[in-house]
mmCIF file of C-alpha atoms in Angstrom:
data_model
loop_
_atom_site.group_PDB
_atom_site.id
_atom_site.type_symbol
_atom_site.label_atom_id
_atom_site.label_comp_id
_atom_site.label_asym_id
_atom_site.label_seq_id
_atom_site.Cartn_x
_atom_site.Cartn_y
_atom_site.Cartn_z
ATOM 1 C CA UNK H 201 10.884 -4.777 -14.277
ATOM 2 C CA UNK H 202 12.831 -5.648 -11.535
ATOM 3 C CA UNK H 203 16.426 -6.814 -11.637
ATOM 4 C CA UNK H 204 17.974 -9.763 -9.755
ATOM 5 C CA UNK H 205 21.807 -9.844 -9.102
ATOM 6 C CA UNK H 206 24.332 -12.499 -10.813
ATOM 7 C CA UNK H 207 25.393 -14.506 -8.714
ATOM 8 C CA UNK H 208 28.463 -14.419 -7.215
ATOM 9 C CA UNK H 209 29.774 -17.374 -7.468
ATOM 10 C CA UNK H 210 28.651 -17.678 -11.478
ATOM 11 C CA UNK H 211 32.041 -19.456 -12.251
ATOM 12 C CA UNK H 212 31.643 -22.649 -9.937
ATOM 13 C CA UNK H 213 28.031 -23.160 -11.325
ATOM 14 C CA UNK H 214 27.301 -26.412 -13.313
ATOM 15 C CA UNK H 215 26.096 -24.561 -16.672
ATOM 16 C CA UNK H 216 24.491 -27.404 -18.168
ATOM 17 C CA UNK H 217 22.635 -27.841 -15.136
ATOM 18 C CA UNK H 218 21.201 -23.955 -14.763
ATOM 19 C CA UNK H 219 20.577 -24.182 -18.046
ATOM 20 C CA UNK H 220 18.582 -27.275 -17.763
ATOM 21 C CA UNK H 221 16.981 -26.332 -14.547
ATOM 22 C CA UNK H 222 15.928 -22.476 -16.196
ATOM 23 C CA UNK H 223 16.892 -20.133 -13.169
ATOM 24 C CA UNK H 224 15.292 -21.166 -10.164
ATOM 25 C CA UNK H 225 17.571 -21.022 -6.937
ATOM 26 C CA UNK H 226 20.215 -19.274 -9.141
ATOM 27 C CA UNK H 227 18.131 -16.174 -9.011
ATOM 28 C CA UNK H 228 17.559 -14.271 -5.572
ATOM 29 C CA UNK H 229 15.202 -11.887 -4.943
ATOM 30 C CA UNK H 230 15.930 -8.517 -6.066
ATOM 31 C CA UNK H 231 17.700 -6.388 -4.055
ATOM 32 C CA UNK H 232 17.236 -2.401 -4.561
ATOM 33 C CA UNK H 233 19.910 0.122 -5.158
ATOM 34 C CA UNK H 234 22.164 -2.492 -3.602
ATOM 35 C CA UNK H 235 25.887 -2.901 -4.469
ATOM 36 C CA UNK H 236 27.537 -5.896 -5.271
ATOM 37 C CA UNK H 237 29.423 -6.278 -2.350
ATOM 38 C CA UNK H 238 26.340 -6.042 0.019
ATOM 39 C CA UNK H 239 24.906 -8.236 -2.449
ATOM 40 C CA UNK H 240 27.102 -10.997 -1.902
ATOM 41 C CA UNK H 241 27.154 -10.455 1.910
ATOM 42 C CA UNK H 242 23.473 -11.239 2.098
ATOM 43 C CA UNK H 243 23.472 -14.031 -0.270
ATOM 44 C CA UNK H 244 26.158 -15.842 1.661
ATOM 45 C CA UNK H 245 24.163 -14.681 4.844
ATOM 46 C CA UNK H 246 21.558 -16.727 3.504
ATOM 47 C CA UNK H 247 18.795 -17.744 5.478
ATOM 48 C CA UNK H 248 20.162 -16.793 8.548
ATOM 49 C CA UNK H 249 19.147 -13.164 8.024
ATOM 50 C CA UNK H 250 15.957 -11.634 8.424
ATOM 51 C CA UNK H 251 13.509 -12.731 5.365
ATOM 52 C CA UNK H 252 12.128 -9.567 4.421
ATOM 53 C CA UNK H 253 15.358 -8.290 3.373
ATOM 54 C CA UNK H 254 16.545 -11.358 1.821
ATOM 55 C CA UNK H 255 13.646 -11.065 -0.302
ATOM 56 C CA UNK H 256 14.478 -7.092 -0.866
ATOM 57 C CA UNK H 257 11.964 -5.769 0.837
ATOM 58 C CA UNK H 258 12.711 -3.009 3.461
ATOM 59 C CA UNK H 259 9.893 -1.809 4.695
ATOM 60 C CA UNK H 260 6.231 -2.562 4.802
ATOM 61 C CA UNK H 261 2.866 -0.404 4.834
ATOM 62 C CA UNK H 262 -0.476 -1.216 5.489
ATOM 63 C CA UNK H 263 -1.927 -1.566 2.632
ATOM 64 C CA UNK H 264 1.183 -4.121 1.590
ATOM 65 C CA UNK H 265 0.102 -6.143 4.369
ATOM 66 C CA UNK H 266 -3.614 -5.997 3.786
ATOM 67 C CA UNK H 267 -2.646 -7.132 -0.021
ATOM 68 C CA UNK H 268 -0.637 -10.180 1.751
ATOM 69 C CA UNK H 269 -4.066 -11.036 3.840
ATOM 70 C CA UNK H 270 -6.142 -10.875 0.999
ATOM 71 C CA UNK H 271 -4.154 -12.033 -1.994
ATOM 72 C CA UNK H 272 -0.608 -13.297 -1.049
ATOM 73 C CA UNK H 273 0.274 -14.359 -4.411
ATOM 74 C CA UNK H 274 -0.597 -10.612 -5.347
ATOM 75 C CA UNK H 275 1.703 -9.496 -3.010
ATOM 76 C CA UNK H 276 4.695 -11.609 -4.095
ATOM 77 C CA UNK H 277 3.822 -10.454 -7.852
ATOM 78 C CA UNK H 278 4.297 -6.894 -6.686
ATOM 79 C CA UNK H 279 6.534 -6.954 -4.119
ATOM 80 C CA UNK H 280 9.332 -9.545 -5.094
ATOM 81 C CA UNK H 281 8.947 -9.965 -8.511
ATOM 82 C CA UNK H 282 7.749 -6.120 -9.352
ATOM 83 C CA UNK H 283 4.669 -6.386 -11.398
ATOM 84 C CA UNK H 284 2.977 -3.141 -11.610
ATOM 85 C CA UNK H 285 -0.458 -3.697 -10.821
ATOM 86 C CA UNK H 286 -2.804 -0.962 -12.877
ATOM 87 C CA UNK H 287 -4.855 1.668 -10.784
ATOM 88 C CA UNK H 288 -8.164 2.527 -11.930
ATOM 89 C CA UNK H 289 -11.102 4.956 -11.588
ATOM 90 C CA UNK H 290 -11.638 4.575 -8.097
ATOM 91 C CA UNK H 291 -7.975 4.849 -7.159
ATOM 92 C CA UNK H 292 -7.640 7.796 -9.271
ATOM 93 C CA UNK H 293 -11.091 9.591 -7.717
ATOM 94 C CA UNK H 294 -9.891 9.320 -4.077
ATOM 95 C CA UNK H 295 -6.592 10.635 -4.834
ATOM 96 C CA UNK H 296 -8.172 13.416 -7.238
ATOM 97 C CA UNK H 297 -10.683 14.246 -4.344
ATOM 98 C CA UNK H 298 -7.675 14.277 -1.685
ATOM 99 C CA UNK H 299 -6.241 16.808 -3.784
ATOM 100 C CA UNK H 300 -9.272 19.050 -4.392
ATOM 101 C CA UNK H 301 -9.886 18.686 -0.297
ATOM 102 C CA UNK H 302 -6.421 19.729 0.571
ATOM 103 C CA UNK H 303 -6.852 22.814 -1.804
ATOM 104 C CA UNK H 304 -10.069 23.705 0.423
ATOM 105 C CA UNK H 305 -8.331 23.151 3.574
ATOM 106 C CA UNK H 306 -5.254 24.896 3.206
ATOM 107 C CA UNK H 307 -5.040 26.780 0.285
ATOM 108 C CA UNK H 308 -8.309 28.859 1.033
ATOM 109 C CA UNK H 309 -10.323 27.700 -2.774
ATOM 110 C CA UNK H 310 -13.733 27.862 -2.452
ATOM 111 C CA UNK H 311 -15.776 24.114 -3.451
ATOM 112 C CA UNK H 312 -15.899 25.024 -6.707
ATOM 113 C CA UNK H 313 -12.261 25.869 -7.049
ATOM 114 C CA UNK H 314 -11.837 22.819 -4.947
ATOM 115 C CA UNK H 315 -13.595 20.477 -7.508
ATOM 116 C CA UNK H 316 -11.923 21.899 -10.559
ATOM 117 C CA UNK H 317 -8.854 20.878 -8.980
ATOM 118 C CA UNK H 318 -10.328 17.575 -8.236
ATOM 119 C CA UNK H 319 -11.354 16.871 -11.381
ATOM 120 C CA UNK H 320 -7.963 18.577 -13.446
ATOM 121 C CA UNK H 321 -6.324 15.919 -11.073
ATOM 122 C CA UNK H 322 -8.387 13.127 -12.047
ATOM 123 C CA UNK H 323 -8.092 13.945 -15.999
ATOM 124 C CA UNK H 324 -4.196 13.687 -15.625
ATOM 125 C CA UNK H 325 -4.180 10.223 -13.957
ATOM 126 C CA UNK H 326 -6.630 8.981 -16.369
ATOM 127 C CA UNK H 327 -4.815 9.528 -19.316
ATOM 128 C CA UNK H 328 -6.354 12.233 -21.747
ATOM 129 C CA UNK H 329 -7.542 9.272 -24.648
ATOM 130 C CA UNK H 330 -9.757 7.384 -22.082
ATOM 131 C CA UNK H 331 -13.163 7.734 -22.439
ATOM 132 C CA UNK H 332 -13.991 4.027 -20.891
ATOM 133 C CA UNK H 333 -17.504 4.144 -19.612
ATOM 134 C CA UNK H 334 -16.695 3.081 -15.907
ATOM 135 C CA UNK H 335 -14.107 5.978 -15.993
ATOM 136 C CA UNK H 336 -16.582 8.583 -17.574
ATOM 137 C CA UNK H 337 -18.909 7.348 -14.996
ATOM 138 C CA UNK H 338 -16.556 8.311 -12.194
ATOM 139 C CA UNK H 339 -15.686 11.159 -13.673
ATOM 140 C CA UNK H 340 -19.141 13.209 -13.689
ATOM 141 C CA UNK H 341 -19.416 12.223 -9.891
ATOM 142 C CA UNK H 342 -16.221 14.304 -8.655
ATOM 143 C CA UNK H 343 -18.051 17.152 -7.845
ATOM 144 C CA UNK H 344 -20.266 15.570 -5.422
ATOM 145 C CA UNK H 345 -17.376 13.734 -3.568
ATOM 146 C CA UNK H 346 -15.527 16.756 -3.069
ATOM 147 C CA UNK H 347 -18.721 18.605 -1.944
ATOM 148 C CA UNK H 348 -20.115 15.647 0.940
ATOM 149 C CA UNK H 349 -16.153 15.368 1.592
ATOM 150 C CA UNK H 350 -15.895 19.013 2.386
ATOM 151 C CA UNK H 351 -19.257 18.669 3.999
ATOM 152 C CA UNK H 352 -18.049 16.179 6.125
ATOM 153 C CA UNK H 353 -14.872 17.652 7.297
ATOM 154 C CA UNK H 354 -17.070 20.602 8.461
ATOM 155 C CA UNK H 355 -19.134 18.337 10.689
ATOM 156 C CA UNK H 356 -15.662 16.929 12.259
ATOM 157 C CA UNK H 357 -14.696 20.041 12.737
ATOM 158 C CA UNK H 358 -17.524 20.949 14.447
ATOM 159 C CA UNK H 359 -18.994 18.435 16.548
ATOM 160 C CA UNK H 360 -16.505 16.166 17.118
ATOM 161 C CA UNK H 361 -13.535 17.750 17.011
ATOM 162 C CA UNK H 362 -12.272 21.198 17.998
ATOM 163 C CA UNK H 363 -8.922 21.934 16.363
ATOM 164 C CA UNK H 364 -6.399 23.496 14.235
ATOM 165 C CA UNK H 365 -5.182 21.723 10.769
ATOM 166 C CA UNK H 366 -1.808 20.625 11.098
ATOM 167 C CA UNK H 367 -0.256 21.315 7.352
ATOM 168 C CA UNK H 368 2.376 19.052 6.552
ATOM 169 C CA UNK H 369 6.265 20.393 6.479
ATOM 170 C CA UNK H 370 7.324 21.776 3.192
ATOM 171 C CA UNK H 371 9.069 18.898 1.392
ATOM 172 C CA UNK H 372 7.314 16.295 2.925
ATOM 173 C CA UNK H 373 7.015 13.065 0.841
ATOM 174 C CA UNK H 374 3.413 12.759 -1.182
ATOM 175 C CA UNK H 375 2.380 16.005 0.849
ATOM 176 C CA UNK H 376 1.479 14.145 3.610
ATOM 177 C CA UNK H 377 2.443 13.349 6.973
ATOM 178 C CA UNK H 378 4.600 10.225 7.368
ATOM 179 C CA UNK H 379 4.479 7.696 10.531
ATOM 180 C CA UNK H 380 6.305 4.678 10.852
ATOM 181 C CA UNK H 381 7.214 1.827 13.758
ATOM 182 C CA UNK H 382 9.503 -1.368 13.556
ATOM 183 C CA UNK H 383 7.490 -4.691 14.300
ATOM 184 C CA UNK H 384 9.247 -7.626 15.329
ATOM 185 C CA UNK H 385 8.129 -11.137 13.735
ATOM 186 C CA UNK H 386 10.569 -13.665 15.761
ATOM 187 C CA UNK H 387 12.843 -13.534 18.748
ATOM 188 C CA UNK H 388 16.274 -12.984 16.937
ATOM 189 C CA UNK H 389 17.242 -9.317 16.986
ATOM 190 C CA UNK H 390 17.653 -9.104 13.297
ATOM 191 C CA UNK H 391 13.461 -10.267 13.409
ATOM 192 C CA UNK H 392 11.854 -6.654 12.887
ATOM 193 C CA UNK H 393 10.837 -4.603 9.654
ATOM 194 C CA UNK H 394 9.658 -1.164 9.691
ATOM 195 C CA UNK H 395 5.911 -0.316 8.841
ATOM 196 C CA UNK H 396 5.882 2.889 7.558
ATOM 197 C CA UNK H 397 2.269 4.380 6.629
ATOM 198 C CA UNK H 398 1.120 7.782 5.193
ATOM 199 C CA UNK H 399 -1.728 10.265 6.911
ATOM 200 C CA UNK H 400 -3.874 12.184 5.351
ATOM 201 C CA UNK H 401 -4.953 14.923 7.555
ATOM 202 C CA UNK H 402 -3.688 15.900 11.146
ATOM 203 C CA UNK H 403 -5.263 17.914 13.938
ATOM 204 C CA UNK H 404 -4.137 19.480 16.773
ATOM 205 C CA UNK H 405 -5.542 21.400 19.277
ATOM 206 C CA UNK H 406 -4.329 23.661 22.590
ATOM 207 C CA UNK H 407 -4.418 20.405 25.311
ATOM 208 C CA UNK H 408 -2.151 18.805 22.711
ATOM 209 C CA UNK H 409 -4.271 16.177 21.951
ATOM 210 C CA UNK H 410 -4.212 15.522 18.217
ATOM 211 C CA UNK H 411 -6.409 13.810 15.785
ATOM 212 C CA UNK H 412 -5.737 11.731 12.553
ATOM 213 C CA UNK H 413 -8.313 11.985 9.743
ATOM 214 C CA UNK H 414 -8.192 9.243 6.886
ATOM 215 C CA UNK H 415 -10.852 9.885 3.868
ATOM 216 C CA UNK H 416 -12.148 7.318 2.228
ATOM 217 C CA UNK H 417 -14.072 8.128 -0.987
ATOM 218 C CA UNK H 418 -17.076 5.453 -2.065
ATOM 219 C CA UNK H 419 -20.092 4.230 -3.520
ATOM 220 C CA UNK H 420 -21.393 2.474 -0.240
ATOM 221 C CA UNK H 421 -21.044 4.098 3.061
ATOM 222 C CA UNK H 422 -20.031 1.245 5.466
ATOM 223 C CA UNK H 423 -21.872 1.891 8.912
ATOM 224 C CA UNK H 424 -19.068 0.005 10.776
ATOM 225 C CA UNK H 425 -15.389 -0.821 10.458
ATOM 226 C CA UNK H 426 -14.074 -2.999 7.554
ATOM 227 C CA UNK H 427 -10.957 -5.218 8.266
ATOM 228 C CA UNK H 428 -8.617 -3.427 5.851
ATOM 229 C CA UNK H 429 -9.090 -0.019 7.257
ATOM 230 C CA UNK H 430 -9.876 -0.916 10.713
ATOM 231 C CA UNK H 431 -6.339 -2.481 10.615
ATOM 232 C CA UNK H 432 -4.729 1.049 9.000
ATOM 233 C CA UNK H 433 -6.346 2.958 11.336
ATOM 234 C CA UNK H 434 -5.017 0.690 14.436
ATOM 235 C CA UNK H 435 -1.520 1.345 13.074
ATOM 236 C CA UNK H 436 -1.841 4.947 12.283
ATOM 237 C CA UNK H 437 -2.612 5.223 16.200
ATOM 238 C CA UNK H 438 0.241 3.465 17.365
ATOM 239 C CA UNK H 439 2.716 4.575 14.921
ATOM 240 C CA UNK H 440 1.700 7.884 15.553
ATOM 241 C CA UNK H 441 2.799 7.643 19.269
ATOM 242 C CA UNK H 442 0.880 10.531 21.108
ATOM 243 C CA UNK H 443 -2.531 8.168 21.444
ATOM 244 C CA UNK H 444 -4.452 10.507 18.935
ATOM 245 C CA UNK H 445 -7.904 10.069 18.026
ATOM 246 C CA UNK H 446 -8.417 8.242 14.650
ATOM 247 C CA UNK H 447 -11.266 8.562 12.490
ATOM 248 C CA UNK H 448 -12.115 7.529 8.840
ATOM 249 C CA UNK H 449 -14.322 9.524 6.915
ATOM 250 C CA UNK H 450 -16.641 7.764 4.361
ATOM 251 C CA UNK H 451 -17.755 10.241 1.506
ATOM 252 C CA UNK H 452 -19.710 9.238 -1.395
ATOM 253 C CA UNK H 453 -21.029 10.498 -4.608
ATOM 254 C CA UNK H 454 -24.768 10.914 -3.898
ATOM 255 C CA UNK H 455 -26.395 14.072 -4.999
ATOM 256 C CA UNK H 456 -27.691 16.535 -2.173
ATOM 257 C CA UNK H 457 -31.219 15.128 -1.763
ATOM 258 C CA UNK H 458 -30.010 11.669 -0.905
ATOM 259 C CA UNK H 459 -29.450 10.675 2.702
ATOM 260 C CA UNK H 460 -26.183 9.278 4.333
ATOM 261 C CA UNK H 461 -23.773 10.839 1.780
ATOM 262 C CA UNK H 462 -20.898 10.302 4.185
ATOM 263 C CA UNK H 463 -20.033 9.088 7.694
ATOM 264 C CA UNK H 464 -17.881 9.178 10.086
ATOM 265 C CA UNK H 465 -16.401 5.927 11.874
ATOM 266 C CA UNK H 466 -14.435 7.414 15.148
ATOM 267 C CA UNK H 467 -11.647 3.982 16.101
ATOM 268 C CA UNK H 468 -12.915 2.612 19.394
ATOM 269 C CA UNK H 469 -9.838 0.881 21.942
ATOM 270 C CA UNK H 470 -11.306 -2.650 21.113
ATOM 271 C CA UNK H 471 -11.109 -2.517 17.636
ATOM 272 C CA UNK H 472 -7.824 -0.652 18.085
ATOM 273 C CA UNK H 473 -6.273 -3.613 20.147
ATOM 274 C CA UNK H 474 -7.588 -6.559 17.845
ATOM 275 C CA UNK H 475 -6.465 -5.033 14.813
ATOM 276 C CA UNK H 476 -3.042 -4.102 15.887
ATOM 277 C CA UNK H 477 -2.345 -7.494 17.239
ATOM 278 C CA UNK H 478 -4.189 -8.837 13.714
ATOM 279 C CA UNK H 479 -1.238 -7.017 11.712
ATOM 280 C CA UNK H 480 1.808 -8.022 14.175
ATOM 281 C CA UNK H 481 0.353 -12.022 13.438
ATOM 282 C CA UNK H 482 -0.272 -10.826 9.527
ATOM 283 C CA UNK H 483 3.638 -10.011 9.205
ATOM 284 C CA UNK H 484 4.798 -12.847 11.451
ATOM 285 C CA UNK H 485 3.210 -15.309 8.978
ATOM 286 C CA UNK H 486 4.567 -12.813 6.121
ATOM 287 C CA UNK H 487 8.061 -14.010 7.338
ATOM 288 C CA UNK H 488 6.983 -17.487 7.812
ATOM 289 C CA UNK H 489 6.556 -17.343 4.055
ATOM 290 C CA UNK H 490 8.892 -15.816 3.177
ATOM 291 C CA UNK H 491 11.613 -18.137 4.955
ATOM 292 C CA UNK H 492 10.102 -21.344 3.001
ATOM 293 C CA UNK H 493 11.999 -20.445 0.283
ATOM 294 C CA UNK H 494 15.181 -17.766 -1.089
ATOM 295 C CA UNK H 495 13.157 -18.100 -4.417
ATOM 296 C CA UNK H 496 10.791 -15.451 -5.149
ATOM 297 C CA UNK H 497 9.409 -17.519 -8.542
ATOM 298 C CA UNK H 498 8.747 -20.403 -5.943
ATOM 299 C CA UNK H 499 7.011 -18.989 -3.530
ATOM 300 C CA UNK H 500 4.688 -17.396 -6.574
ATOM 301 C CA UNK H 501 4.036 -20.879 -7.937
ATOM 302 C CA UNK H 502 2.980 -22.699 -4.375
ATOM 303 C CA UNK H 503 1.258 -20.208 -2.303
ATOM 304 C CA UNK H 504 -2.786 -20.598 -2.683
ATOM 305 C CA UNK H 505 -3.938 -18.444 -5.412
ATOM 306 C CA UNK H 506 -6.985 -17.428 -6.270
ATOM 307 C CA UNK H 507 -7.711 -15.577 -9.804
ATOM 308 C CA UNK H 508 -11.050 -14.056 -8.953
ATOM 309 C CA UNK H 509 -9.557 -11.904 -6.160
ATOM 310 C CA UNK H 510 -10.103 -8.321 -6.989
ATOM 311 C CA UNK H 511 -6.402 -7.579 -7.017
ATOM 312 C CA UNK H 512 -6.428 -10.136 -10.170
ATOM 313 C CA UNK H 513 -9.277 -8.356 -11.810
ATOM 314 C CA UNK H 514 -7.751 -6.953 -15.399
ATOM 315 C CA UNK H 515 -4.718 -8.139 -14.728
ATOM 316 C CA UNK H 516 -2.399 -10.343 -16.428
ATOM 317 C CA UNK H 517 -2.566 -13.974 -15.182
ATOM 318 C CA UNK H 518 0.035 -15.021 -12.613
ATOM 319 C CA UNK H 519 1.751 -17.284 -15.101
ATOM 320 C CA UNK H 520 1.802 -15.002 -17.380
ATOM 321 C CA UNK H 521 3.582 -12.488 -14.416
ATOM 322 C CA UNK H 522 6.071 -15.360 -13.505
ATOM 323 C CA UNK H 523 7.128 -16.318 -17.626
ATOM 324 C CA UNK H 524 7.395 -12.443 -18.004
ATOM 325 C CA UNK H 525 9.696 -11.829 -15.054
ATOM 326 C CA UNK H 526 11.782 -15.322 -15.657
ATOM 327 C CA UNK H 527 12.365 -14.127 -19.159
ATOM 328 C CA UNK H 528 13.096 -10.337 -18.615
ATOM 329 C CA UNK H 529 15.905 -11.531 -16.034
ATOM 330 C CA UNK H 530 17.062 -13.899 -17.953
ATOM 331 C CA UNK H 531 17.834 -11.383 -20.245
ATOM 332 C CA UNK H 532 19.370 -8.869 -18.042
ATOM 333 C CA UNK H 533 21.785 -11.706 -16.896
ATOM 334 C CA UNK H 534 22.828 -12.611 -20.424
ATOM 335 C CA UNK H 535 23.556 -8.767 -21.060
ATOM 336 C CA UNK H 536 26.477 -8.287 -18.328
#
């Protein structure tokens, strides 16, 4: 649960009045693995200083700012007020099959070997008591994604690109290869936040032309770029800064006698120029938002919110996010 500072100036407060008024502008955003004296500098910095970090949030990702496009109230509940959204099945299969890939790639297992892994992976994130139907469901297709994944990465390798796997330096973080690039959002020089995104898999071969490789594990094949990932990919390109080649593969769970069990989308230059300029607007109107109020409990209770988002689904309600939050830093403050 995150924790909000005290504020400074606690002993020329009206108590009667915070009291009254619960903790509304008396609480700022949260502000991570800050001390108080950098605390109080931004708070008397106020609005004048850029509204990501006002808010306590340093950095941004793609998926952070797809979550702002298609839920914003989700996005406040995680990001300034720190609700834990749950992962589920198909979070914990791609990651499971991501593992059991890597294993094939670099660590010379065969598929089998591969899909134990997989699978050993997807038992730990799923908890060992869990025998929920959707979860057992996902669980008896592993195998399958890891093979058409594997499958797939063969055809890349073969047909559409000819190159060496680039493993990522020992101690890097998630075991993956980290890109990042500062936007700017306005025209004062404090106006930019860093985007920092994760890749997958990275190729290189002897022109020195290199190659990004996203896999995307699912039911449905798409046949042509989705918003969300067309907009990752766009950012992995630039943020990579050598113009690679970006291309998400699609592998699903079919068995081998069904057709299209994966695909390969290669990220054309007009889809790469819309979507990049689609995420610069996204996180200009981020920091419009943000700036309409210092009050993260505000901005959760008047931005447009709509419960039947997927984000939402098996979650706890947003009021019930916003009580839990209020009362858990109430707390906190009553404890120092």
């Amino acid at each position: 649960m995150p924790l909000r500072p005290e504020s400074p100036f606690w002993d020329l407060e009206d108590t009667e009045y915070w009291d009254r008024n619960s903790i509304q502008m008396r609480l700022r955003s949260y502000l991570r693995k800050n001390k108080n004296d950098v605390i109080v500098r931004r708070i008397k910095r106020g609005r004048g200083m850029n509204p990501f970090h006002h808010h306590g949030v340093n950095h941004l990702s793609p998926s952070s700012v797809n979550m702002f496009a298609g839920s914003s109230t989700a996005w406040v509940a995680r990001y300034l007020l720190g609700y834990k959204f749950s992962a589920g099945p198909s979070a914990w299969r791609g990651i499971a099959v991501e593992d059991g890939l890597s294993a094939w790639m670099f660590k010379g297992a065969d598929v089998q070997a591969a899909a134990n892994i997989a699978l050993e992976k997807f038992d730990e994130l799923k908890g060992g008591l869990n025998f929920d139907d959707n979860v057992e469901k996902e669980r008896r297709r592993i195998y399958r994604y890891v093979v058409n994944a594997i499958d797939a990465l063969i055809e890349f390798e073969t047909e559409l690109f000819v190159g060496q796997r680039q493993q990522p330096p020992i101690g890097m973080e998630k075991g993956q290869w980290s890109v990042g690039l500062p936007c700017r959002f306005g025209d004062d020089p404090h106006d930019k936040i860093d985007v920092i995104g994760y890749l997958d898999f990275l190729y290189a071969n002897d022109d020195n032309k290199n190659a990004i490789v996203d896999l995307k594990t699912t039911a449905r094949i798409p046949s042509e770029w989705q918003p969300a990932h067309a907009m990752q990919a766009a950012f992995y390109k630039r943020a990579h800064g050598g113009n690679p080649d970006v291309y998400f593969v699609y592998a699903s769970g079919k068995e081998e006698d069904k057709p299209n069990k994966f695909h390969i989308l290669k990220l054309d230059d007009e889809t790469y120029n819309r979507e990049l300029l689609r995420m610069k607007n996204s996180i200009k109107r981020m920091a419009n938002c943000l700036r309409l109020s210092e009050d993260a409990f505000i901005l959760a209770e008047s931005l447009p919110h709509d419960e039947s988002s997927f984000y939402w689904k098996g979650e706890k309600s947003l009021s019930e996010v916003i009580e839990e939050t209020k009362t858990a830093t109430l707390k906190t403050m009553k404890e120092k």
